[in-house]
Each structure stands twice: as structure tokens, then as C-alpha cells.
Amino acid sequence: MANVTKEKLDRLYEAYKNGTLSRRQFLKYLGLAGATIGLVGSPFGNAVKEAWAAESIRFDGWGGVVSEAFREHAFKPFTKATGIKVIDGEFGGMDSYLTRVKASFPPGGEFNIAHLSAVFDYARYAELGFASVLDESKIPNLKNVMASMIKPLRDITKGTLSAVPYDLGQTGIAYNTKEISKEKAEKLGASLLWDKGLKGKLGSWGGDHRTNMWYAALHTGQSPNNMTDLKAIWAALREQRSLMKKYWSSGAELMSLLANGEIYATVAWSGRVAALQQEGHPIGYLSPKGTYSWMEYLFVLKGTDLEIAQKLLNFMLEPAAAIAVAEGQNYPPSLDPTKVKLTEKIKKMPAFDPTGKLDGYLFANPAYWNANQVAWTEKWDRIKAGS
Amino acid sequence: MRPKSWKPWALLAPSMSAVFLLLVIPLCFVVVYSFWLRAPSGADIPAFQFGNYAKFFEDFFYPKILIRTIRISFETVILCVFMGYIPAYFFYRSESRYKKAFLLLIMLPFWVSFIIRTMSWINIMGDSGLINHFLLKIGLIQSPISMLYNEFTVLMGLIMYLLPFMVLNIYVSLEGIDKSLLEAARCMGCTEWQAFREVTLPLSLPGVSAGCLLVFVLTAGTYLPPMILGGPGNEMIANLIFKRIVGTLDWPFGSAISVILLSLLFVIVWTYNRYLGINQIFKSLQGN
């Protein structure tokens, strides 16, 4: 198309130069051509084409191996089966994604479905008015999902659902097995992240105060959902900072630091550790008592075409698709193991619960963490920066 | 005949509209936001109060990061001047037929994504990177030397990003110097060094100062090198703004920090203009 347009413009310019076309006409045609290119050519062309497309939906996820699993095992088969295109976006963190959602116009309008992490995030999105109300009768595969994962959502959105649970995972501790023995890691537990012998070889997730405070609570012998001695938490985090090499900011950076031996121990997302182990890296995974567990959801933002969204969610909850995605991203699915037969690979994943009840799993209490988010984030930022 | 006064405005209209739409209006939004309040959920509450500015100065934490930013910016400028003048002078004096190719090499880094260029240092200076691998291989060290994630690597990332701006500014300024002036100086008994010191250097200063200003302003506003190559304690003010706006959804406070940074840069540019003259930049771009 570009060549044809260029040829036409060349002819137009030639006519103008030859005097067979008036300046007014030339400018009129030029303006029309510009408008046409603006609408159908790049860079806006794709957006316009997508808007013109019969049916499409935007999905934002965590990127890397996680998005790759969704793309391969859910979106491509869905598009093939229904003709509906899934526009696949990525984000690096929950807060940064929420910023983009807030900044869109109308707020949330550009976004449809997001792979959100943890119930506190579901609560935040609902509080900000981004929650939709799903018609559960259009998502029959929801019956296969663990009731223990659905209940916390219903409690927040007063009996309705704005999301479907999709997977669960843990933020445990990853360690280099060449440098740290399994015995030492298990003996120290959360305190491995405060081992002075690892000075300059420790890492942590810089973008999340919760994860860091959670492990500081375990290290200081407190309950992460009821920290009674915050001074001890801050002191522990300050002490840990002096041992740190790098506060990483994304899953890809976490994997790179561990794989290249830049750091020997760090808090880490269980699925990313599994991916490293599958690639043959000498990385062990430790989940001490009270390990930070989380559930992930496919959240449908207000204003989304619910017919399409529900169709996609139901497709993604089909056992075949959910199992394939789970194996791809290395996080157990939300499917109830007592109702759906899962694979051996899934049964070996960290955070997998064969009972489907999730008893004994420690999740962040949304009310507790959200109520203190502003103050604690700021405090964490200061400690991280050396204050 | 009096020229039609609307013509220059009509010609300027597209660029002025772009500046107005893409710079002035967003800047106004940032200023307005800086007076707003933030709800715990992340929602913004319209207000007119100076709490966000007061918060910045209430203790030394935020000013310390601002001071660190200014210090790193000055260090980057000084290093870029020394590292940039030599290649620029070399290109100026070179009679080689490959001169254009050399100049192209200066532009080459711009063809590769800034993030990729910054990340590539991890593969060079990392514990399992090229340098450590080589040193281990030849037996000079027994275990990898930790070179990454400190202020030195941040400076290195900044220089890699900004050096071409300095080289090009100085080169354009040097290129404008009439070479016969140098010949005249030599004829009058100057040594090569004296001719450089008395003629070339003073005449190239507009380019140097233009490069300094550009490098300083760009350094003060960059956040990728500290984020990728910095360790704990190497944060710069742009990282703080990024964290406040994108990380914690605190747009009002992030906007207030942005306005403070902008004001500081304005003061620096004003001072520069007062003593050196902003027109030096245009002079250097025109090759004097």
C-alpha cells in the first residue's frame, strides 16, 4: 500500500509542478492522502484495524515465560476456535499496571482482562471502581475451580465475581545449590536472606514492600498478617540492605541474576525458579513455614465486552487449556484436584495442594495490607534507598 | 510592501501546536497534580495544598537523592567533556577519507535500543561476564570480581548513553573554526600546543558548553542506568519519580518531585544563560 500511495503522491506533485493542478487542489489532495495514511497506515493503522476487527479483546499479563504460556496454550487455540483475536500486553508489576489502567481514557477503557496477583489487588481494583460483574452462567467451567479460591473474591465484591481464579503460587526463597547446601538453607529458613556470609550475594524484589516485610516478619518471628513489632521489621530490612547486591525489578531480571551467579539467594517466584531448574541451572527452592502464598485471577475490567470476556475465561478454564498453561508457566492451576485429574508435573509444583482446600497456606490479608500500603511503601522505599 | 504577518505564524503553527499539545499541556497537568491529594486506594483527590512539596523537604531523605542526582550529573558532564573532546578533535583534524565513516560510528549506538546497550554491560562486567571469564581463564583471579551494581557502573552507563551528544556538539563547533587561523598562529611562532590552547580551544568552547548543558539536563532526568546498573543506594531523582508515579500510584507526590526537579533545572539553565548565553548552543550548532 505504501508504494501505491507514494506513486500517487508523486503523480500529484508532478501535476502540480506542471501547472495542471492548482495549489488549492494540490493541498486538498495532499490533506486527504495524509488523513488516509493516518487512518490506515502505520503507526496508528494497526490500532484502527484492530478497532475495526469484528471481535477482539485485550489481555495483560506478567510477560516472559508466563505470557508465553498463555499465548501458546490459551490465546492461539482460542482465536483458532472462535476467530476472536486476543491482543496480548505485558506489565512488570501490579502497581505499574494499575497506573496504566488509571491513566487510560476513560479510566480502564483501553484494558479488558488482567492477570492479577493476590486478593489484595482484587480489592484495590474493586475499590477504584474497575470491577465488572460476570455472568457466571456463561462460564460453566467455573464449577471445576477450587471453592477456596472463589470465596475470598465473593467476600469483596458482595457475592458477585469480577474475576475467575486461575492459578496459585508462592514467593519462596531461591538459592544457588553450588554455593549453599540444602541443609544450610533448610536450617536457616527465612533467615538465609540475612546470612552475613552471603554479603554482596543476596537479592530481593525491590518493587514490593509486602514481600520484603513478609520475610522480615518470618525472620523476626512475627506473623506476616499481624506484625506487632514494626521497629524490628524495619531494623531487619535495614540490616538486610547492607548485605544486598541488587534489588531486582522484574521476573526476567530475577532469572538473569540467579542464572548468571550474580546472586546466590533471593526471594523468588516459585514458577520462575521451576523454569530455571528446568533449564538445568543449579537453583534450589525453599519454602519455609509461613511462605508467602498467593492466588492469581483473570480480572475483567469494567466496560469490557462481557460476552467475549466470558467466552475467553470459560475457554481458559477448560481443563485441557488450564493444564497446558499451568505446565507452561510452572504455576498450579485453580482447578480443584478432587474434581479434575491433573498431571504429575503439576502435582510436583510448589504451592500445589492435592486437597484443593488450601488449608495451612498463608496468604496476605487484603484488609491488613491495603490499609497500611501507603505508609509501608514509603517506609520501604526509604530503607531501600539507604535511609 | 508590508509582508503578510500571518505567514510566519502559519509556518510555525504545526511545530508550536506540537510543543503546546505535547509539552505545555502535560506540564500544566503535572503542576496541577502536584497540589492534589492521594487516597490510600490510589485514587487522586483534587485539592490545592502544598503538602506534597512540604513532604519533600520535611527531612533530608528526598533532598539527599536530589543532591546525589546533581553530583552524578556534574561527574558525567566532566567525564564526557574529557572523553568527548579527544575524538571530536581527532575527527576535526583528520584528513582521512574514512572521516565520514568515523563520524557514523559515533551515531552507531543510537541504532541500538538504549535498554539493550545498558543491559549488555551485565554480560561484560557481570560475575560470569566477559571480563571475569577472561581473568579467571588466564588465572589472574581465583573468584569473580564483583564489578556491577554500584555508582561506577551507573556513571559508565550514563557516559555510554550521553557521550555521543558531547562529541557531536564539540565536533560541530570545531568544524566551524577556520583552519587558516591555526596556520596563521603557527606562522606567528606558536607551537602546535599553543595554537590549540590559544585558538582552537577558546573557539570550541561554545560547543563544549552546549554539550555540557545537554548532557547535564539529560543525566538529571534519566532513570534507566541507575535502575539496571545501580545497586542499593544509587537511586537518582528520576527513579524516585518513576517509583512514585508508576510504582506506588502516588501521582500528586511524584508530580511535586517532577516540578522541583524542573525548577532546579530551570535555575541551572537560567544561570547558564546569564553567564554563558544560551545562544552559544545555537552558535555551536551553526558551527560558529
PDB file of C-alpha atoms in Angstrom, chain A residues 132 145 188 198 247 252 259 319 324 351 372 381:
ATOM      1  CA  SER A 132     -17.263  -5.689  36.339  1.00  0.00           C
ATOM      2  CA  VAL A 145     -12.364 -24.210  40.219  1.00  0.00           C
ATOM      3  CA  LEU A 188      18.209 -21.108  58.318  1.00  0.00           C
ATOM      4  CA  LEU A 198      26.272 -14.101  51.739  1.00  0.00           C
ATOM      5  CA  TYR A 247      17.028  -5.252  44.310  1.00  0.00           C
ATOM      6  CA  ALA A 252      13.365 -11.680  33.829  1.00  0.00           C
ATOM      7  CA  ALA A 259      21.323 -17.925  36.291  1.00  0.00           C
ATOM      8  CA  PRO A 319      -9.094 -28.440  31.883  1.00  0.00           C
ATOM      9  CA  ALA A 324      -1.323 -26.702  29.425  1.00  0.00           C
ATOM     10  CA  ALA A 351       2.177 -24.480  46.077  1.00  0.00           C
ATOM     11  CA  ASN A 372      -1.139   0.202  55.506  1.00  0.00           C
ATOM     12  CA  ASP A 381      11.367   2.915  49.651  1.00  0.00           C
TER      13      ASP A 381
END
